[in-house]
Coordinates of C-alpha atoms in Angstrom, one line a residue:
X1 CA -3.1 -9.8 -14.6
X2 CA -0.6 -11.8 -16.9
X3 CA 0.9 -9.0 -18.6
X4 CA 4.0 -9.6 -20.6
X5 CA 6.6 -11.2 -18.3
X6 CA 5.1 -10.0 -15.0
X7 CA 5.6 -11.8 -11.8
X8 CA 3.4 -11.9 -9.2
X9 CA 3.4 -9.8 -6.3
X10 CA 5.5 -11.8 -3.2
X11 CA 5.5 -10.0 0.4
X12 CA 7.8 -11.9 2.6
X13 CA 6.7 -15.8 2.0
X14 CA 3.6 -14.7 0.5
X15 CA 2.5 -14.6 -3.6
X16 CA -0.5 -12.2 -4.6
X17 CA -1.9 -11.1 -8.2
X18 CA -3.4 -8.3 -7.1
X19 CA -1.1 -5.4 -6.7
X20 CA -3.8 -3.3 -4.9
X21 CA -3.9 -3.3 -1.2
X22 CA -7.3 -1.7 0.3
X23 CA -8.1 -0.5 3.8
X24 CA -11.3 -1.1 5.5
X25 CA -12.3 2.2 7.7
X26 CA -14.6 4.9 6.2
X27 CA -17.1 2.8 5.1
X28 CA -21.0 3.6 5.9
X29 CA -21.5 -0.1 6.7
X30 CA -19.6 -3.5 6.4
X31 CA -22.2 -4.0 3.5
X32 CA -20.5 -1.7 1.3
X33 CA -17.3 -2.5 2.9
X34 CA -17.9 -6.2 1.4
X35 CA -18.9 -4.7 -1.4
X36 CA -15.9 -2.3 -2.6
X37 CA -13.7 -4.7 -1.5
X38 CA -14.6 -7.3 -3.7
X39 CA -15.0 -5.2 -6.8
X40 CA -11.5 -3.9 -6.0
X41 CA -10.0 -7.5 -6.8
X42 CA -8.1 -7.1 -3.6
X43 CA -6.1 -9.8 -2.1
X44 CA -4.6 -8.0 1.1
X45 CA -6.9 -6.2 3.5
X46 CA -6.1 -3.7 6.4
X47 CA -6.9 -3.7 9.3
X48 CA -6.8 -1.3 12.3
X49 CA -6.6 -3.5 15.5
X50 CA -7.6 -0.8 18.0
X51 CA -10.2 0.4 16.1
X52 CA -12.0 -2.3 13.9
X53 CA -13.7 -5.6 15.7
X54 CA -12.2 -8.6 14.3
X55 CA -12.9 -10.5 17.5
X56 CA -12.5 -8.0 20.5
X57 CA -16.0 -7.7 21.4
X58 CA -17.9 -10.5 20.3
X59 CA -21.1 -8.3 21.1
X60 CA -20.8 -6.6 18.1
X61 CA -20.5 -7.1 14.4
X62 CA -17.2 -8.7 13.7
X63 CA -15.6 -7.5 10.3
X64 CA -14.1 -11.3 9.8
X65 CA -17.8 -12.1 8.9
X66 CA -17.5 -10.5 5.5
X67 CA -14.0 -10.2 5.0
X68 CA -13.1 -13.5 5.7
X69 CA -9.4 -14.6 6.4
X70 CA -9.8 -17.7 4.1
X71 CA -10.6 -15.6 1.1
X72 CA -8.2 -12.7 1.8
X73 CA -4.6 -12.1 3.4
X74 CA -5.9 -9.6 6.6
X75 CA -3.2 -7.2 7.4
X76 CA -3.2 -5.8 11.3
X77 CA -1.9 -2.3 11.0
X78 CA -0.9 -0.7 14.4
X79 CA -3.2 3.2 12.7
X80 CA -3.5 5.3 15.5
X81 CA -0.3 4.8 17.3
X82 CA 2.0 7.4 18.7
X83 CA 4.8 5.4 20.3
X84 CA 7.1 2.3 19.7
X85 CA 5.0 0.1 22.6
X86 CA 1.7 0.9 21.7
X87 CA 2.5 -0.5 18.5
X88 CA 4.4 -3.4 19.8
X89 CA 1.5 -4.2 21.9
X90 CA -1.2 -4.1 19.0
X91 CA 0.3 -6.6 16.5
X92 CA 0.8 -8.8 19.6
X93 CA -2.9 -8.7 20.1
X94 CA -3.4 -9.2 16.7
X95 CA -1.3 -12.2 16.2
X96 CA -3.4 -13.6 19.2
X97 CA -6.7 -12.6 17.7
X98 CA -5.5 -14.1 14.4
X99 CA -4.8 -17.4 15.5
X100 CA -0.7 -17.2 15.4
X101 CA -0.7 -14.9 12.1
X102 CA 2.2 -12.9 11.8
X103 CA 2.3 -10.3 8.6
X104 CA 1.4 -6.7 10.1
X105 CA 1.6 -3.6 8.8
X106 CA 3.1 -0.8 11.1
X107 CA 2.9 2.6 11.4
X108 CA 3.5 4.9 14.4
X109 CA 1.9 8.3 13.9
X110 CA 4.2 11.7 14.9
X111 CA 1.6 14.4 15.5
X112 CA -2.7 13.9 14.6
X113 CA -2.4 17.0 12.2
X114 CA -0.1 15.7 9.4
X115 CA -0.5 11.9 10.6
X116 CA 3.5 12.1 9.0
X117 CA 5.2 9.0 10.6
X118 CA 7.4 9.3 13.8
X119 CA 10.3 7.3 12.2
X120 CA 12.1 7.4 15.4
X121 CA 9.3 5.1 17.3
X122 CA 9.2 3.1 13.8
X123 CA 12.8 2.1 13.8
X124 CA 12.7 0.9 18.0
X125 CA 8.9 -0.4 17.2
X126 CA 10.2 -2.6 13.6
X127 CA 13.5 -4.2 15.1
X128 CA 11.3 -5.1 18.2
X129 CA 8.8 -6.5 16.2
X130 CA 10.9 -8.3 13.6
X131 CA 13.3 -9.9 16.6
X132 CA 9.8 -11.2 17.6
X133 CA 8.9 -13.6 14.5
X134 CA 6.6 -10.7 12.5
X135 CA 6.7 -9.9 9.0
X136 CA 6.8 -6.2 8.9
X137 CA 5.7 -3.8 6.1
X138 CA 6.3 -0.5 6.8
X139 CA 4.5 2.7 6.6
X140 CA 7.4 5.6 6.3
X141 CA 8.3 8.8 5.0
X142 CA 9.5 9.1 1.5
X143 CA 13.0 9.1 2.4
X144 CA 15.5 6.8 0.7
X145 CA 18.0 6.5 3.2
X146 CA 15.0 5.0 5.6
X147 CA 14.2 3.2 3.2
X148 CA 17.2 1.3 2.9
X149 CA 17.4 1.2 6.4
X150 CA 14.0 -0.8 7.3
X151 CA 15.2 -3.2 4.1
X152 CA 18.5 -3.8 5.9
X153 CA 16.8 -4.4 9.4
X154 CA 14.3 -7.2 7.4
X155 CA 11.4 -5.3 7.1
X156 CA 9.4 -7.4 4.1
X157 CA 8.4 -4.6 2.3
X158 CA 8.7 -0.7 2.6
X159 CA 6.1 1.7 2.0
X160 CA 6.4 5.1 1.7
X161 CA 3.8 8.1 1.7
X162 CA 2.8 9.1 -1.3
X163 CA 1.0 12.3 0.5
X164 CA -0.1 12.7 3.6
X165 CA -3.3 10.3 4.9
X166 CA -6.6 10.8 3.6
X167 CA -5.3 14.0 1.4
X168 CA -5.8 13.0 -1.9
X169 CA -2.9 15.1 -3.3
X170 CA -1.4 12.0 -5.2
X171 CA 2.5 12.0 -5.6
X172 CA 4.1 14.6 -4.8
X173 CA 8.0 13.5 -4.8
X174 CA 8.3 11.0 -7.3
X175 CA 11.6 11.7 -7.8
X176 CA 12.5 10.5 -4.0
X177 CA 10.2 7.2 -5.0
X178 CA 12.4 6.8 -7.9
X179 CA 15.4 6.7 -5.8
X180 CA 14.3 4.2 -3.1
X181 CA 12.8 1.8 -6.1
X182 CA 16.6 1.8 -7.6
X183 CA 17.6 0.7 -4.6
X184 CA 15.2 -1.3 -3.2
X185 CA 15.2 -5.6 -3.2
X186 CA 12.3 -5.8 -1.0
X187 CA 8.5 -4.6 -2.3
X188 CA 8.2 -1.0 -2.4
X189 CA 4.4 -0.1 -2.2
X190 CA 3.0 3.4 -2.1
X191 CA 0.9 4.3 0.6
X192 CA -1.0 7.2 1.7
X193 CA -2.2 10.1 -0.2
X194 CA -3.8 8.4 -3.3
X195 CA -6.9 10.6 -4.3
X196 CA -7.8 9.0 -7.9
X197 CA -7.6 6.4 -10.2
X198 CA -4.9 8.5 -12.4
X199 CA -2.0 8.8 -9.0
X200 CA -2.3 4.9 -8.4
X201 CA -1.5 4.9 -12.0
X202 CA 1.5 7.1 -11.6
X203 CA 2.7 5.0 -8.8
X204 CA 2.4 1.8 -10.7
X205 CA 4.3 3.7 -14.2
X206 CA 7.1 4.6 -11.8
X207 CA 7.7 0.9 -11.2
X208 CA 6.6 0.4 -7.2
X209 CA 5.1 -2.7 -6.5
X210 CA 1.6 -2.0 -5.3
X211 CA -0.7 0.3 -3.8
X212 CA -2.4 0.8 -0.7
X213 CA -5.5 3.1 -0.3
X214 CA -8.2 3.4 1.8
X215 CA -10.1 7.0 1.8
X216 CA -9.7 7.4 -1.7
X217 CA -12.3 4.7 -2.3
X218 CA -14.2 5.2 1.0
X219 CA -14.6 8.7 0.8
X220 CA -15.8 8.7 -2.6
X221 CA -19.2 9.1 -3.8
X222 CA -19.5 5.5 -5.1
X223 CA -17.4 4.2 -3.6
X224 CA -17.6 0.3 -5.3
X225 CA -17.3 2.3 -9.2
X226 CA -14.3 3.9 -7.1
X227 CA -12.9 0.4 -6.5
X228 CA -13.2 -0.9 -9.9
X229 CA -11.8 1.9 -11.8
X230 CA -8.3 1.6 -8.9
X231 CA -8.1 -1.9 -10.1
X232 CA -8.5 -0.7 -13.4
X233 CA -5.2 2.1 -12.7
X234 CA -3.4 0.1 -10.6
X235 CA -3.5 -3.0 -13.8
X236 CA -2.7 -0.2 -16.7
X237 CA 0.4 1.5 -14.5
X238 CA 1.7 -1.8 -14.5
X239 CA 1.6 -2.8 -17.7
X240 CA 2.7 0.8 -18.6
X241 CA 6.1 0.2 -16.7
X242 CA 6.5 -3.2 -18.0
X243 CA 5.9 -2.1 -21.7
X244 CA 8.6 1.0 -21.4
X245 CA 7.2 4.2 -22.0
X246 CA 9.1 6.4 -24.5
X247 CA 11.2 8.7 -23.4
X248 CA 10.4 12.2 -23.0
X249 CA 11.8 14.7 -25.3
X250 CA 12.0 18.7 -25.2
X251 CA 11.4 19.0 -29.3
X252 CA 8.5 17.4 -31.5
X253 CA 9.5 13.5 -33.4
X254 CA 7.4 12.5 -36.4
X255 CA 5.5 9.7 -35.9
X256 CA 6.2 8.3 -39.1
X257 CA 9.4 8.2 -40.5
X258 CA 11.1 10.9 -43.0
X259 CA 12.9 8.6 -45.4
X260 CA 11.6 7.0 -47.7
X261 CA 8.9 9.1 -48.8
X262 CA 6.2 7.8 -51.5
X263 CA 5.7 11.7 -53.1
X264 CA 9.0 14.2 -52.6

């Protein structure tokens, strides 16, 4: 998208035009995987190291093979972690699986119920992680003083639930998004929660930086038309934001103006 004076997307070292980030679970095969993926116009895909092949077990199908790493950015995320050193442990598999690559996206899971983030773990797992050469994006609560303090340690970007995984209840605090974007110098990019095409909209109007989704194209009924119509959102919010919406007002304006009227 070249949208009025927009810049491209830049994660740590890296430049993207897409600003939609799509997971890979969910899928009924690597078939429609492939497929949603590429109608998406995605440039950064998800991963979940310890529970996606990407070169584990060569006896079975490896998910490289039709999301391959010269075409997009692959992102390990450390899903299904409860504790600092699991997570620790599965980027440093990843990075060997990967030949050396080090952008990763962590999260480390508090409870299976809400699948809310244990910020605690995050925090030990992060400044681990980062003192060990990897590019961390960060899956966190929505809170702007965590925020600012994954920034500070040198987290690349921070990305903060919009609801919780896999809910579809779109966002529900955009007035704590709002804060951390004010504040923010690194990319702030909603993740979790997204349900349709009209909250990754929201999140792009609000002025964050990208998306990242997974069940809500997965676990739709189509879910390729799914695809297209988030890039679709995910292009108008940002245009949206860059043009300046009006501002909201409690009493009715004409739209066309009172003076100078033809007939009195």
């Amino acid at each position: 998208m070249t949208a009025l004076n927009d810049e491209p997307l830049r994660i740590g070292a890296r430049t993207f035009t897409s600003r939609l980030l799509v997971g890979t679970g969910k899928y009924k095969d690597l078939d429609q995987t492939a497929r949603a993926i590429d109608m998406s116009g995605a440039q950064i895909v998800t991963v979940a190291v310890r529970r996606v092949n990407i070169g584990q077990d060569p006896s079975q199908p490896n998910l490289l093979d039709v999301l391959p790493a010269d075409r997009y950015t692959i992102l390990p995320n450390t899903a299904g972690c409860h504790t600092a050193e699991e997570a620790v442990r599965t980027c440093r598999l990843a990075r060997e699986l990967l030949d050396g690559h080090n952008l990763v996206k962590l999260e480390v899971l508090a409870d299976h119920k809400t699948l809310y983030p244990d910020v605690t773990e995050t925090l030990v797992a992060a400044k681990t992680l980062i003192a060990d050469g990897f590019e961390v994006m960060v899956y966190t609560s929505d809170d702007p003083i965590l925020a600012q303090r994954f920034e500070a340690m040198g987290c690349v970007a921070v990305m903060p639930l919009a609801a919780p995984i896999g809910s579809g209840l779109g966002i529900r605090n955009p007035y704590n998004l709002h804060l951390i974007l004010e504040q923010a110098t690194v990319p702030i990019l909603v993740d979790a929660g997204v349900g349709t095409a009209s909250d990754a909209a929201i999140a792009m109007e609000l002025g964050c930086d990208g998306v990242l989704m997974n069940t809500a194209i997965a676990g739709a009924t189509d879910p390729v038309l799914m695809a297209s119509a988030m890039r679709k959102a995910i292009e108008a919010g940002r245009e949206a934001f860059l043009a300046g919406r009006i501002p909201r007002k409690l009493y009715a304006s004409a739209s066309s103006p009172l003076d100078g009227l033809f007939f009195g």
